[in-house]
Amino acid sequence: MKKIIIFASGSGSNAERIATYFRENEGIEVSLILSNNPKAGVLERAKRLQIPSIVFDRQAFYHSEIVLDIIKNQKPDLIVLAGFLWKFPENIIEKFPNKIVNIHPSLLPKYGGKGMYGSFVHQAVIENKESESGITIHYVNENYDEGAIIFQAKTTVLKNDTADSLAEKIHQLEYKHFPEVIASLLK
Ligand code: GRF
């Protein structure tokens, strides 16, 4: 059995989509969901999906080996960041080369970096009157949104799109492609 663990800070709709996608696939499972946010919707989803979850704080993540040890114990084949907002510490990244992937809701390198997440990304895309946006799935390195790109998919930004309508289109792209890209990385 190959194992995926997921880090998420928010609603966790991507996490749920990934978990349910792999329920249909006998060789791969989401074994653990980790969150830095005790109020994150992803924790309710984990409970409903009967996937173990762990909440951790800054101390455990950045100033101890607690989170590192949790990951090591899982022996994950892939670590997936799905709407995870804290920067991954270098000491964890270097222990899992090419095993940590993130999804970003824009066509990187555009609209990436610190503070560029969620609706801030879509707002900026709309304000700049971009004609297209999309998703980027990439490896995680020590800088926000700068690791090697694995996959991108585009969507058209229409004149009457708002940050909310664009977010919805981007989510649909994420649900379609993220599980498939993860599956291809685990082959
Ligand atoms: C997604 O759009 C993802 O690309 C971004 O945060 C959002 C998370 O949504 N980084 P959800 O928590 O999976 O619903």
PDB file of C-alpha atoms and ligand atoms in Angstrom:
ATOM      1  CA  MET A   1       0.000   0.000   0.000  1.00  0.00           C
ATOM      2  CA  LYS A   2       1.390   3.399  -0.947  1.00  0.00           C
ATOM      3  CA  LYS A   3       0.720   6.191   1.508  1.00  0.00           C
ATOM      4  CA  ILE A   4      -0.110   9.834   1.032  1.00  0.00           C
ATOM      5  CA  ILE A   5      -0.220  12.286   3.896  1.00  0.00           C
ATOM      6  CA  ILE A   6      -1.895  15.653   3.412  1.00  0.00           C
ATOM      7  CA  PHE A   7      -1.199  19.028   5.018  1.00  0.00           C
ATOM      8  CA  ALA A   8      -4.075  21.539   4.863  1.00  0.00           C
ATOM      9  CA  SER A   9      -4.920  24.782   6.683  1.00  0.00           C
ATOM     10  CA  GLY A  10      -8.458  25.473   5.519  1.00  0.00           C
ATOM     11  CA  SER A  11     -11.631  23.961   4.167  1.00  0.00           C
ATOM     12  CA  GLY A  12      -9.897  20.919   2.731  1.00  0.00           C
ATOM     13  CA  SER A  13     -12.069  20.296  -0.299  1.00  0.00           C
ATOM     14  CA  ASN A  14      -8.980  19.207  -2.241  1.00  0.00           C
ATOM     15  CA  ALA A  15      -7.953  16.910   0.595  1.00  0.00           C
ATOM     16  CA  GLU A  16     -11.385  15.288   0.543  1.00  0.00           C
ATOM     17  CA  ARG A  17     -11.323  14.924  -3.213  1.00  0.00           C
ATOM     18  CA  ILE A  18      -7.901  13.246  -3.077  1.00  0.00           C
ATOM     19  CA  ALA A  19      -8.988  10.912  -0.267  1.00  0.00           C
ATOM     20  CA  THR A  20     -12.162   9.805  -2.035  1.00  0.00           C
ATOM     21  CA  TYR A  21     -10.378   9.426  -5.390  1.00  0.00           C
ATOM     22  CA  PHE A  22      -7.922   6.985  -3.843  1.00  0.00           C
ATOM     23  CA  ARG A  23     -10.628   5.019  -2.021  1.00  0.00           C
ATOM     24  CA  GLU A  24     -11.366   3.609  -5.473  1.00  0.00           C
ATOM     25  CA  ASN A  25      -7.721   2.682  -5.939  1.00  0.00           C
ATOM     26  CA  GLU A  26      -6.604  -0.324  -3.950  1.00  0.00           C
ATOM     27  CA  GLY A  27      -2.908   0.434  -3.922  1.00  0.00           C
ATOM     28  CA  ILE A  28      -2.919   3.987  -2.538  1.00  0.00           C
ATOM     29  CA  GLU A  29      -4.427   5.554   0.579  1.00  0.00           C
ATOM     30  CA  VAL A  30      -4.462   8.842   2.443  1.00  0.00           C
ATOM     31  CA  SER A  31      -3.185   7.713   5.819  1.00  0.00           C
ATOM     32  CA  LEU A  32      -3.072  10.990   7.737  1.00  0.00           C
ATOM     33  CA  ILE A  33      -4.207  14.606   7.493  1.00  0.00           C
ATOM     34  CA  LEU A  34      -2.203  17.258   9.333  1.00  0.00           C
ATOM     35  CA  SER A  35      -3.275  20.828  10.018  1.00  0.00           C
ATOM     36  CA  ASN A  36      -1.791  23.880  11.682  1.00  0.00           C
ATOM     37  CA  ASN A  37      -5.296  25.246  12.242  1.00  0.00           C
ATOM     38  CA  PRO A  38      -7.489  23.701  14.942  1.00  0.00           C
ATOM     39  CA  LYS A  39     -10.556  25.310  13.321  1.00  0.00           C
ATOM     40  CA  ALA A  40      -9.832  24.088   9.791  1.00  0.00           C
ATOM     41  CA  GLY A  41     -12.764  22.536   7.957  1.00  0.00           C
ATOM     42  CA  VAL A  42     -10.420  19.812   6.792  1.00  0.00           C
ATOM     43  CA  LEU A  43     -10.529  18.307  10.303  1.00  0.00           C
ATOM     44  CA  GLU A  44     -14.308  17.787  10.095  1.00  0.00           C
ATOM     45  CA  ARG A  45     -13.826  16.213   6.703  1.00  0.00           C
ATOM     46  CA  ALA A  46     -11.123  13.903   8.065  1.00  0.00           C
ATOM     47  CA  LYS A  47     -13.449  12.773  10.830  1.00  0.00           C
ATOM     48  CA  ARG A  48     -16.251  12.095   8.363  1.00  0.00           C
ATOM     49  CA  LEU A  49     -13.885  10.205   6.066  1.00  0.00           C
ATOM     50  CA  GLN A  50     -12.454   8.299   9.037  1.00  0.00           C
ATOM     51  CA  ILE A  51      -8.931   9.404   8.277  1.00  0.00           C
ATOM     52  CA  PRO A  52      -6.708  10.098  11.290  1.00  0.00           C
ATOM     53  CA  SER A  53      -5.803  13.766  11.736  1.00  0.00           C
ATOM     54  CA  ILE A  54      -3.311  15.721  13.803  1.00  0.00           C
ATOM     55  CA  VAL A  55      -3.199  19.423  14.664  1.00  0.00           C
ATOM     56  CA  PHE A  56       0.200  20.903  15.370  1.00  0.00           C
ATOM     57  CA  ASP A  57       1.521  24.312  16.367  1.00  0.00           C
ATOM     58  CA  ARG A  58       4.540  26.425  15.411  1.00  0.00           C
ATOM     59  CA  GLN A  59       6.669  24.969  18.164  1.00  0.00           C
ATOM     60  CA  ALA A  60       6.076  21.417  16.940  1.00  0.00           C
ATOM     61  CA  PHE A  61       6.672  22.368  13.304  1.00  0.00           C
ATOM     62  CA  TYR A  62       9.571  24.822  13.412  1.00  0.00           C
ATOM     63  CA  HIS A  63      11.321  24.383  16.748  1.00  0.00           C
ATOM     64  CA  SER A  64      11.216  20.677  17.463  1.00  0.00           C
ATOM     65  CA  GLU A  65      11.229  17.395  15.595  1.00  0.00           C
ATOM     66  CA  ILE A  66       7.661  16.514  16.579  1.00  0.00           C
ATOM     67  CA  VAL A  67       6.110  16.980  13.139  1.00  0.00           C
ATOM     68  CA  LEU A  68       9.179  15.544  11.422  1.00  0.00           C
ATOM     69  CA  ASP A  69       8.881  12.416  13.568  1.00  0.00           C
ATOM     70  CA  ILE A  70       5.162  12.092  12.830  1.00  0.00           C
ATOM     71  CA  ILE A  71       5.952  12.194   9.121  1.00  0.00           C
ATOM     72  CA  LYS A  72       8.822   9.726   9.451  1.00  0.00           C
ATOM     73  CA  ASN A  73       6.601   7.281  11.333  1.00  0.00           C
ATOM     74  CA  GLN A  74       4.090   7.339   8.508  1.00  0.00           C
ATOM     75  CA  LYS A  75       6.768   6.489   5.908  1.00  0.00           C
ATOM     76  CA  PRO A  76       4.800   8.381   3.265  1.00  0.00           C
ATOM     77  CA  ASP A  77       5.365   7.870  -0.434  1.00  0.00           C
ATOM     78  CA  LEU A  78       4.139  11.403  -1.031  1.00  0.00           C
ATOM     79  CA  ILE A  79       3.464  14.472   1.130  1.00  0.00           C
ATOM     80  CA  VAL A  80       0.731  16.618  -0.376  1.00  0.00           C
ATOM     81  CA  LEU A  81       0.132  20.251   0.547  1.00  0.00           C
ATOM     82  CA  ALA A  82      -3.451  21.166  -0.301  1.00  0.00           C
ATOM     83  CA  GLY A  83      -4.185  24.711   0.808  1.00  0.00           C
ATOM     84  CA  PHE A  84      -1.452  24.610   3.453  1.00  0.00           C
ATOM     85  CA  LEU A  85      -0.394  28.129   4.399  1.00  0.00           C
ATOM     86  CA  TRP A  86       2.738  27.760   6.501  1.00  0.00           C
ATOM     87  CA  LYS A  87       6.158  27.638   4.918  1.00  0.00           C
ATOM     88  CA  PHE A  88       7.636  24.152   5.074  1.00  0.00           C
ATOM     89  CA  PRO A  89      10.790  24.036   7.230  1.00  0.00           C
ATOM     90  CA  GLU A  90      14.029  23.223   5.449  1.00  0.00           C
ATOM     91  CA  ASN A  91      14.915  20.385   7.806  1.00  0.00           C
ATOM     92  CA  ILE A  92      11.779  18.523   6.716  1.00  0.00           C
ATOM     93  CA  ILE A  93      12.164  19.356   3.028  1.00  0.00           C
ATOM     94  CA  GLU A  94      15.699  18.026   2.885  1.00  0.00           C
ATOM     95  CA  LYS A  95      14.655  14.689   4.417  1.00  0.00           C
ATOM     96  CA  PHE A  96      12.016  14.095   1.721  1.00  0.00           C
ATOM     97  CA  PRO A  97      13.568  15.091  -1.598  1.00  0.00           C
ATOM     98  CA  ASN A  98      11.029  15.145  -4.441  1.00  0.00           C
ATOM     99  CA  LYS A  99       8.349  13.811  -2.142  1.00  0.00           C
ATOM    100  CA  ILE A 100       6.560  17.029  -1.185  1.00  0.00           C
ATOM    101  CA  VAL A 101       4.141  18.595  -3.663  1.00  0.00           C
ATOM    102  CA  ASN A 102       1.972  21.691  -3.452  1.00  0.00           C
ATOM    103  CA  ILE A 103      -0.926  23.012  -5.470  1.00  0.00           C
ATOM    104  CA  HIS A 104      -1.121  26.720  -6.205  1.00  0.00           C
ATOM    105  CA  PRO A 105      -4.182  28.415  -7.726  1.00  0.00           C
ATOM    106  CA  SER A 106      -2.386  30.401 -10.439  1.00  0.00           C
ATOM    107  CA  LEU A 107      -0.067  29.867 -13.364  1.00  0.00           C
ATOM    108  CA  LEU A 108       3.240  30.150 -11.513  1.00  0.00           C
ATOM    109  CA  PRO A 109       5.585  31.995 -11.582  1.00  0.00           C
ATOM    110  CA  LYS A 110       2.780  34.532 -11.864  1.00  0.00           C
ATOM    111  CA  TYR A 111       0.897  35.341  -8.653  1.00  0.00           C
ATOM    112  CA  GLY A 112       3.051  33.287  -6.315  1.00  0.00           C
ATOM    113  CA  GLY A 113       5.040  34.084  -3.189  1.00  0.00           C
ATOM    114  CA  LYS A 114       4.291  35.128   0.361  1.00  0.00           C
ATOM    115  CA  GLY A 115       0.793  36.478   0.881  1.00  0.00           C
ATOM    116  CA  MET A 116      -0.383  35.140  -2.469  1.00  0.00           C
ATOM    117  CA  TYR A 117      -2.945  32.563  -1.476  1.00  0.00           C
ATOM    118  CA  GLY A 118      -6.642  31.921  -1.847  1.00  0.00           C
ATOM    119  CA  SER A 119      -8.741  34.898  -2.838  1.00  0.00           C
ATOM    120  CA  PHE A 120      -5.707  37.244  -2.865  1.00  0.00           C
ATOM    121  CA  VAL A 121      -4.466  35.397  -5.937  1.00  0.00           C
ATOM    122  CA  HIS A 122      -7.803  35.550  -7.759  1.00  0.00           C
ATOM    123  CA  GLN A 123      -8.335  39.206  -6.817  1.00  0.00           C
ATOM    124  CA  ALA A 124      -4.938  40.124  -8.278  1.00  0.00           C
ATOM    125  CA  VAL A 125      -5.600  38.163 -11.470  1.00  0.00           C
ATOM    126  CA  ILE A 126      -8.936  39.974 -11.944  1.00  0.00           C
ATOM    127  CA  GLU A 127      -7.475  43.409 -11.139  1.00  0.00           C
ATOM    128  CA  ASN A 128      -4.709  42.893 -13.692  1.00  0.00           C
ATOM    129  CA  LYS A 129      -7.256  41.909 -16.322  1.00  0.00           C
ATOM    130  CA  GLU A 130      -5.489  38.653 -17.131  1.00  0.00           C
ATOM    131  CA  SER A 131      -7.120  36.675 -19.913  1.00  0.00           C
ATOM    132  CA  GLU A 132      -6.197  33.338 -18.359  1.00  0.00           C
ATOM    133  CA  SER A 133      -5.340  31.777 -15.040  1.00  0.00           C
ATOM    134  CA  GLY A 134      -5.000  28.207 -13.835  1.00  0.00           C
ATOM    135  CA  ILE A 135      -3.351  25.815 -11.438  1.00  0.00           C
ATOM    136  CA  THR A 136       0.226  24.775 -10.817  1.00  0.00           C
ATOM    137  CA  ILE A 137       1.304  21.576  -9.109  1.00  0.00           C
ATOM    138  CA  HIS A 138       4.940  21.781  -8.108  1.00  0.00           C
ATOM    139  CA  TYR A 139       7.583  20.309  -5.841  1.00  0.00           C
ATOM    140  CA  VAL A 140       8.169  22.183  -2.624  1.00  0.00           C
ATOM    141  CA  ASN A 141      11.519  23.804  -1.968  1.00  0.00           C
ATOM    142  CA  GLU A 142      12.632  26.322   0.644  1.00  0.00           C
ATOM    143  CA  ASN A 143      10.992  29.278  -1.128  1.00  0.00           C
ATOM    144  CA  TYR A 144       7.248  29.868  -1.432  1.00  0.00           C
ATOM    145  CA  ASP A 145       5.881  28.613  -4.741  1.00  0.00           C
ATOM    146  CA  GLU A 146       9.271  28.219  -6.436  1.00  0.00           C
ATOM    147  CA  GLY A 147       9.933  24.475  -6.667  1.00  0.00           C
ATOM    148  CA  ALA A 148      10.068  22.662 -10.013  1.00  0.00           C
ATOM    149  CA  ILE A 149       6.757  22.677 -11.841  1.00  0.00           C
ATOM    150  CA  ILE A 150       5.170  19.264 -12.412  1.00  0.00           C
ATOM    151  CA  PHE A 151       1.892  20.219 -14.065  1.00  0.00           C
ATOM    152  CA  GLN A 152      -0.179  23.236 -15.092  1.00  0.00           C
ATOM    153  CA  ALA A 153      -3.718  23.575 -16.422  1.00  0.00           C
ATOM    154  CA  LYS A 154      -5.343  26.765 -17.691  1.00  0.00           C
ATOM    155  CA  THR A 155      -8.763  28.343 -17.646  1.00  0.00           C
ATOM    156  CA  THR A 156      -9.999  31.444 -19.428  1.00  0.00           C
ATOM    157  CA  VAL A 157     -10.758  34.523 -17.346  1.00  0.00           C
ATOM    158  CA  LEU A 158     -13.907  36.134 -18.715  1.00  0.00           C
ATOM    159  CA  LYS A 159     -14.619  39.869 -18.536  1.00  0.00           C
ATOM    160  CA  ASN A 160     -17.447  39.313 -16.064  1.00  0.00           C
ATOM    161  CA  ASP A 161     -15.520  36.914 -13.823  1.00  0.00           C
ATOM    162  CA  THR A 162     -15.110  37.892 -10.175  1.00  0.00           C
ATOM    163  CA  ALA A 163     -12.562  36.556  -7.681  1.00  0.00           C
ATOM    164  CA  ASP A 164     -15.290  34.168  -6.473  1.00  0.00           C
ATOM    165  CA  SER A 165     -16.291  32.866  -9.884  1.00  0.00           C
ATOM    166  CA  LEU A 166     -12.646  32.434 -10.836  1.00  0.00           C
ATOM    167  CA  ALA A 167     -11.975  30.592  -7.559  1.00  0.00           C
ATOM    168  CA  GLU A 168     -14.780  28.192  -8.415  1.00  0.00           C
ATOM    169  CA  LYS A 169     -13.345  27.489 -11.876  1.00  0.00           C
ATOM    170  CA  ILE A 170      -9.897  26.965 -10.376  1.00  0.00           C
ATOM    171  CA  HIS A 171     -11.288  24.573  -7.785  1.00  0.00           C
ATOM    172  CA  GLN A 172     -12.870  22.503 -10.534  1.00  0.00           C
ATOM    173  CA  LEU A 173      -9.491  22.290 -12.295  1.00  0.00           C
ATOM    174  CA  GLU A 174      -7.873  21.275  -9.016  1.00  0.00           C
ATOM    175  CA  TYR A 175     -10.418  18.519  -8.330  1.00  0.00           C
ATOM    176  CA  LYS A 176      -9.978  17.133 -11.825  1.00  0.00           C
ATOM    177  CA  HIS A 177      -6.209  17.166 -12.058  1.00  0.00           C
ATOM    178  CA  PHE A 178      -4.654  17.012  -8.599  1.00  0.00           C
ATOM    179  CA  PRO A 179      -5.578  13.363  -7.835  1.00  0.00           C
ATOM    180  CA  GLU A 180      -4.499  12.266 -11.317  1.00  0.00           C
ATOM    181  CA  VAL A 181      -1.143  14.023 -11.049  1.00  0.00           C
ATOM    182  CA  ILE A 182      -0.609  12.491  -7.594  1.00  0.00           C
ATOM    183  CA  ALA A 183      -1.427   9.053  -9.016  1.00  0.00           C
ATOM    184  CA  SER A 184       1.090   9.551 -11.816  1.00  0.00           C
ATOM    185  CA  LEU A 185       3.795  10.527  -9.306  1.00  0.00           C
ATOM    186  CA  LEU A 186       3.158   7.329  -7.352  1.00  0.00           C
ATOM    187  CA  LYS A 187       3.518   4.995 -10.331  1.00  0.00           C
TER     188      LYS A 187
HETATM  189  C1  GRF B   1      -6.948  25.813  -3.286  1.00  0.00           C
HETATM  190  O1  GRF B   1      -7.403  26.701  -4.260  1.00  0.00           O
HETATM  191  C2  GRF B   1      -5.475  25.647  -3.353  1.00  0.00           C
HETATM  192  O2  GRF B   1      -4.938  25.776  -4.622  1.00  0.00           O
HETATM  193  C3  GRF B   1      -5.016  26.808  -2.526  1.00  0.00           C
HETATM  194  O3  GRF B   1      -5.913  26.866  -1.463  1.00  0.00           O
HETATM  195  C4  GRF B   1      -7.157  26.361  -1.893  1.00  0.00           C
HETATM  196  C5  GRF B   1      -7.555  25.305  -0.910  1.00  0.00           C
HETATM  197  O4  GRF B   1      -8.893  24.962  -1.022  1.00  0.00           O
HETATM  198  N1  GRF B   1      -3.636  26.753  -2.250  1.00  0.00           N
HETATM  199  P1  GRF B   1      -9.440  23.742  -0.195  1.00  0.00           P
HETATM  200  O5  GRF B   1      -9.052  23.959   1.269  1.00  0.00           O
HETATM  201  O6  GRF B   1      -8.820  22.489  -0.735  1.00  0.00           O
HETATM  202  O7  GRF B   1     -10.924  23.757  -0.352  1.00  0.00           O
END
